[in-house]
Amino acid sequence: MVENEELTLKKHKKQHQTMDEKLNTLRAGVLGSNDGILTVVGVLFSVAAATTNQFTIFIAGLSDLLACAFSMASGEYASVSTQKDTEKSVVAKEVGLLKTDFAGELKAVQEFYEQRGVSAETSLAIAKDLLGKDALATVVAVKYDIQLGHYMNPWNAAFSSLFSASAGGVFPLVAMTFLPVAWQWPGTIIAVLLSVTLTGFLSAKLGHGLVKTAIIRNVIVGIITMFIHYYVGQLF
């Protein structure tokens, strides 16, 4: 039974960490795409409302797209790097506790299994067995849900944001600068509304939220963004 519990714990932690990393990358991608859509369309609407020069509109939109993409990427890199550093700090702390308070660490692992319905006697046996084989990996997994040596990759999140922000911003940029003049404004509005609907749907699915609420929220934000920036451009 002890061996079975050990294998179950390791399997659960490995699956959980892998899923966390995938979800973190996907989350960065969805947020990056949504940010790319809204920031680029904001600049496009402001500039297009102020001038009809297609080259000026295109350069302004492209510049904003690149700035947004690299900004999102750097922000995700810094955020995930901080999380990675925090996890490493926790591991270092547990190294010290295993030397100075081994009994307390043993108790923490025992209580972990007791809270899951295992008897006190069996929980103690499992805790002693796990700590005897790999004490550090066991305590960081039980206390912090961290798989030793397996940290979030900041580069994955950064490249995901870079690509997705660029991809999101491309839709309004192409619509505004490459559609026939008569279709530029309605085409861009449609492209933005469809894009934010998709990002709202994906964000709700990834976060286990309400799909309808997320879509409505994104669409409203998109409409407000276009409205405000259009009238800002009209001022000039």
CSV table of C-alpha atoms in Angstrom, one decimal:
chain,number,residue,atom,x,y,z
A,1,MET,CA,0.0,0.0,0.0
A,2,VAL,CA,2.9,2.3,0.8
A,3,GLU,CA,4.4,1.8,-2.6
A,4,ASN,CA,1.0,2.4,-4.3
A,5,GLU,CA,0.5,5.6,-2.4
A,6,GLU,CA,4.0,6.8,-3.4
A,7,LEU,CA,3.4,6.0,-7.1
A,8,THR,CA,0.1,7.7,-7.0
A,9,LEU,CA,1.6,10.9,-5.4
A,10,LYS,CA,4.4,11.1,-8.0
A,11,LYS,CA,2.0,10.5,-10.9
A,12,HIS,CA,-0.4,13.1,-9.6
A,13,LYS,CA,2.3,15.8,-9.1
A,14,LYS,CA,3.9,15.2,-12.5
A,15,GLN,CA,0.5,15.5,-14.3
A,16,HIS,CA,-0.4,18.5,-12.3
A,17,GLN,CA,2.9,20.3,-13.0
A,18,THR,CA,2.7,19.5,-16.7
A,19,MET,CA,-0.8,20.8,-16.9
A,20,ASP,CA,0.0,24.0,-15.0
A,21,GLU,CA,2.8,24.7,-17.5
A,22,LYS,CA,0.6,24.1,-20.5
A,23,LEU,CA,-2.2,26.2,-19.1
A,24,ASN,CA,0.3,29.0,-18.2
A,25,THR,CA,1.5,29.1,-21.8
A,26,LEU,CA,-2.0,29.0,-23.2
A,27,ARG,CA,-3.1,31.7,-20.8
A,28,ALA,CA,-0.3,33.9,-21.8
A,29,GLY,CA,-1.2,33.3,-25.4
A,30,VAL,CA,-4.9,34.2,-25.0
A,31,LEU,CA,-4.1,37.4,-23.0
A,32,GLY,CA,-1.4,38.4,-25.5
A,33,SER,CA,-3.8,37.9,-28.4
A,34,ASN,CA,-6.5,40.0,-26.8
A,35,ASP,CA,-4.1,42.7,-25.9
A,36,GLY,CA,-2.7,42.7,-29.5
A,37,ILE,CA,-6.2,43.1,-30.9
A,38,LEU,CA,-7.3,46.0,-28.7
A,39,THR,CA,-4.1,48.0,-28.7
A,40,VAL,CA,-3.6,47.8,-32.4
A,41,VAL,CA,-7.3,48.6,-33.3
A,42,GLY,CA,-7.0,51.5,-30.8
A,43,VAL,CA,-4.1,53.1,-32.7
A,44,LEU,CA,-5.6,52.2,-36.1
A,45,PHE,CA,-8.9,53.9,-35.3
A,46,SER,CA,-7.3,57.0,-33.9
A,47,VAL,CA,-4.9,57.4,-36.9
A,48,ALA,CA,-7.5,56.5,-39.5
A,49,ALA,CA,-10.0,58.9,-38.1
A,50,ALA,CA,-7.3,61.7,-38.4
A,51,THR,CA,-5.9,60.9,-41.8
A,52,THR,CA,-6.8,58.9,-44.9
A,53,ASN,CA,-3.1,58.2,-45.8
A,54,GLN,CA,-3.0,54.4,-46.0
A,55,PHE,CA,0.8,54.3,-45.5
A,56,THR,CA,0.6,56.4,-42.4
A,57,ILE,CA,-2.2,54.2,-41.0
A,58,PHE,CA,-0.2,51.0,-41.8
A,59,ILE,CA,3.0,52.1,-40.2
A,60,ALA,CA,1.2,53.3,-37.1
A,61,GLY,CA,-0.6,50.0,-36.7
A,62,LEU,CA,2.5,47.9,-37.4
A,63,SER,CA,4.6,49.9,-35.0
A,64,ASP,CA,2.0,49.5,-32.3
A,65,LEU,CA,1.7,45.8,-33.0
A,66,LEU,CA,5.4,45.2,-32.6
A,67,ALA,CA,5.6,47.3,-29.4
A,68,CYS,CA,2.6,45.5,-27.9
A,69,ALA,CA,4.0,42.1,-28.8
A,70,PHE,CA,7.4,42.7,-27.3
A,71,SER,CA,5.9,44.4,-24.2
A,72,MET,CA,3.6,41.4,-23.5
A,73,ALA,CA,6.5,39.0,-24.0
A,74,SER,CA,8.8,40.9,-21.6
A,75,GLY,CA,6.1,41.1,-19.1
A,76,GLU,CA,5.3,37.4,-19.2
A,77,TYR,CA,9.0,36.6,-19.0
A,78,ALA,CA,9.4,38.7,-15.9
A,79,SER,CA,6.3,37.3,-14.3
A,80,VAL,CA,7.1,33.7,-14.8
A,81,SER,CA,10.8,34.2,-13.9
A,82,THR,CA,9.6,35.7,-10.6
A,83,GLN,CA,7.4,32.6,-9.9
A,84,LYS,CA,10.4,30.4,-10.8
A,85,ASP,CA,12.6,32.2,-8.4
A,86,THR,CA,10.0,32.0,-5.6
A,87,GLU,CA,9.7,28.2,-6.1
A,88,LYS,CA,13.5,27.9,-5.9
A,89,SER,CA,13.5,29.9,-2.7
A,90,VAL,CA,10.9,27.6,-1.2
A,91,VAL,CA,13.0,24.6,-2.1
A,92,ALA,CA,16.1,26.2,-0.4
A,93,LYS,CA,13.9,26.8,2.7
A,94,GLU,CA,12.9,23.2,2.8
A,95,VAL,CA,16.5,22.0,2.6
A,96,GLY,CA,17.1,23.9,5.8
A,97,LEU,CA,14.0,22.6,7.5
A,98,LEU,CA,14.9,19.0,6.7
A,99,LYS,CA,18.2,19.6,8.6
A,100,THR,CA,16.8,21.5,11.6
A,101,ASP,CA,13.2,20.2,11.9
A,102,PHE,CA,13.0,16.8,10.4
A,103,ALA,CA,10.2,15.7,12.8
A,104,GLY,CA,8.1,18.7,11.7
A,105,GLU,CA,8.6,17.8,8.0
A,106,LEU,CA,7.6,14.1,8.8
A,107,LYS,CA,4.5,15.3,10.5
A,108,ALA,CA,3.5,17.5,7.5
A,109,VAL,CA,3.7,14.6,5.2
A,110,GLN,CA,1.8,12.3,7.6
A,111,GLU,CA,-1.0,14.9,7.9
A,112,PHE,CA,-1.2,15.3,4.1
A,113,TYR,CA,-2.2,11.6,3.9
A,114,GLU,CA,-4.5,11.7,6.9
A,115,GLN,CA,-6.4,14.6,5.3
A,116,ARG,CA,-7.1,12.3,2.4
A,117,GLY,CA,-8.6,9.6,4.5
A,118,VAL,CA,-5.6,7.4,5.2
A,119,SER,CA,-5.3,6.1,8.8
A,120,ALA,CA,-2.7,7.7,11.1
A,121,GLU,CA,-0.6,4.5,11.3
A,122,THR,CA,-0.5,4.0,7.5
A,123,SER,CA,0.1,7.7,6.9
A,124,LEU,CA,3.1,7.7,9.2
A,125,ALA,CA,4.5,4.6,7.4
A,126,ILE,CA,4.0,6.3,4.1
A,127,ALA,CA,5.7,9.5,5.3
A,128,LYS,CA,8.7,7.6,6.7
A,129,ASP,CA,9.1,5.6,3.5
A,130,LEU,CA,8.9,8.7,1.2
A,131,LEU,CA,11.2,10.8,3.3
A,132,GLY,CA,13.6,7.9,3.5
A,133,LYS,CA,13.8,7.7,-0.3
A,134,ASP,CA,13.7,11.4,-1.4
A,135,ALA,CA,12.9,13.7,1.5
A,136,LEU,CA,13.2,17.0,-0.4
A,137,ALA,CA,11.1,16.0,-3.4
A,138,THR,CA,8.5,14.7,-1.0
A,139,VAL,CA,8.1,17.8,1.2
A,140,VAL,CA,8.0,20.3,-1.6
A,141,ALA,CA,5.4,18.2,-3.4
A,142,VAL,CA,3.2,17.8,-0.3
A,143,LYS,CA,3.6,21.3,1.1
A,144,TYR,CA,3.8,23.4,-2.0
A,145,ASP,CA,2.6,21.2,-4.9
A,146,ILE,CA,5.9,21.7,-6.6
A,147,GLN,CA,7.7,19.0,-8.5
A,148,LEU,CA,11.4,19.3,-7.7
A,149,GLY,CA,13.5,20.5,-10.6
A,150,HIS,CA,10.4,21.1,-12.7
A,151,TYR,CA,9.7,24.8,-12.9
A,152,MET,CA,7.6,27.0,-15.2
A,153,ASN,CA,9.6,28.0,-18.3
A,154,PRO,CA,9.6,31.8,-18.7
A,155,TRP,CA,10.7,31.6,-22.3
A,156,ASN,CA,7.7,29.5,-23.2
A,157,ALA,CA,5.3,32.1,-21.8
A,158,ALA,CA,7.3,34.9,-23.4
A,159,PHE,CA,7.3,33.4,-26.9
A,160,SER,CA,3.6,32.5,-26.6
A,161,SER,CA,2.8,36.1,-25.8
A,162,LEU,CA,5.0,37.4,-28.5
A,163,PHE,CA,3.4,35.2,-31.2
A,164,SER,CA,-0.2,35.6,-30.0
A,165,ALA,CA,0.0,39.4,-29.6
A,166,SER,CA,1.3,39.7,-33.1
A,167,ALA,CA,-1.3,37.3,-34.4
A,168,GLY,CA,-4.1,39.1,-32.7
A,169,GLY,CA,-3.0,42.5,-33.9
A,170,VAL,CA,-2.7,41.3,-37.5
A,171,PHE,CA,-6.5,40.9,-38.0
A,172,PRO,CA,-7.4,44.6,-37.5
A,173,LEU,CA,-4.2,45.7,-39.2
A,174,VAL,CA,-4.9,43.7,-42.4
A,175,ALA,CA,-8.6,44.7,-42.4
A,176,MET,CA,-7.9,48.4,-42.1
A,177,THR,CA,-5.0,48.6,-44.5
A,178,PHE,CA,-5.7,46.0,-47.2
A,179,LEU,CA,-9.5,45.9,-47.6
A,180,PRO,CA,-11.1,48.1,-50.3
A,181,VAL,CA,-11.7,51.7,-48.9
A,182,ALA,CA,-15.5,51.1,-48.8
A,183,TRP,CA,-15.0,48.1,-46.5
A,184,GLN,CA,-12.2,49.3,-44.3
A,185,TRP,CA,-14.2,50.5,-41.3
A,186,PRO,CA,-17.0,47.8,-41.3
A,187,GLY,CA,-14.4,45.1,-42.1
A,188,THR,CA,-12.2,46.2,-39.2
A,189,ILE,CA,-15.1,46.4,-36.8
A,190,ILE,CA,-16.2,42.9,-37.8
A,191,ALA,CA,-12.6,41.5,-37.5
A,192,VAL,CA,-12.2,43.0,-34.0
A,193,LEU,CA,-15.6,41.7,-32.8
A,194,LEU,CA,-15.0,38.2,-34.1
A,195,SER,CA,-11.4,38.2,-32.6
A,196,VAL,CA,-12.4,39.4,-29.1
A,197,THR,CA,-15.3,36.9,-29.1
A,198,LEU,CA,-12.8,34.1,-29.8
A,199,THR,CA,-10.4,35.3,-27.0
A,200,GLY,CA,-13.3,35.6,-24.6
A,201,PHE,CA,-14.4,32.1,-25.4
A,202,LEU,CA,-10.9,30.7,-24.9
A,203,SER,CA,-10.2,32.6,-21.7
A,204,ALA,CA,-13.4,31.3,-20.2
A,205,LYS,CA,-12.7,27.7,-21.2
A,206,LEU,CA,-9.1,27.9,-19.8
A,207,GLY,CA,-10.2,29.5,-16.6
A,208,HIS,CA,-13.3,27.4,-16.2
A,209,GLY,CA,-15.4,30.6,-16.2
A,210,LEU,CA,-18.8,31.5,-17.8
A,211,VAL,CA,-18.4,31.6,-21.5
A,212,LYS,CA,-21.3,33.9,-22.2
A,213,THR,CA,-20.1,36.4,-19.6
A,214,ALA,CA,-16.5,36.4,-20.9
A,215,ILE,CA,-17.6,36.9,-24.5
A,216,ILE,CA,-20.0,39.7,-23.7
A,217,ARG,CA,-17.4,41.4,-21.5
A,218,ASN,CA,-14.8,41.2,-24.3
A,219,VAL,CA,-17.2,42.5,-27.0
A,220,ILE,CA,-18.2,45.5,-24.8
A,221,VAL,CA,-14.5,46.3,-24.1
A,222,GLY,CA,-13.8,46.0,-27.8
A,223,ILE,CA,-16.7,48.4,-28.8
A,224,ILE,CA,-15.7,50.9,-26.1
A,225,THR,CA,-12.1,50.8,-27.3
A,226,MET,CA,-13.0,51.4,-30.9
A,227,PHE,CA,-15.5,54.2,-30.0
A,228,ILE,CA,-13.0,56.1,-27.7
A,229,HIS,CA,-10.1,55.9,-30.1
A,230,TYR,CA,-12.2,56.9,-33.1
A,231,TYR,CA,-13.3,60.1,-31.4
A,232,VAL,CA,-9.8,60.8,-30.2
A,233,GLY,CA,-8.7,60.7,-33.8
A,234,GLN,CA,-11.5,63.0,-34.7
A,235,LEU,CA,-10.1,65.7,-32.4
A,236,PHE,CA,-7.1,66.0,-34.7
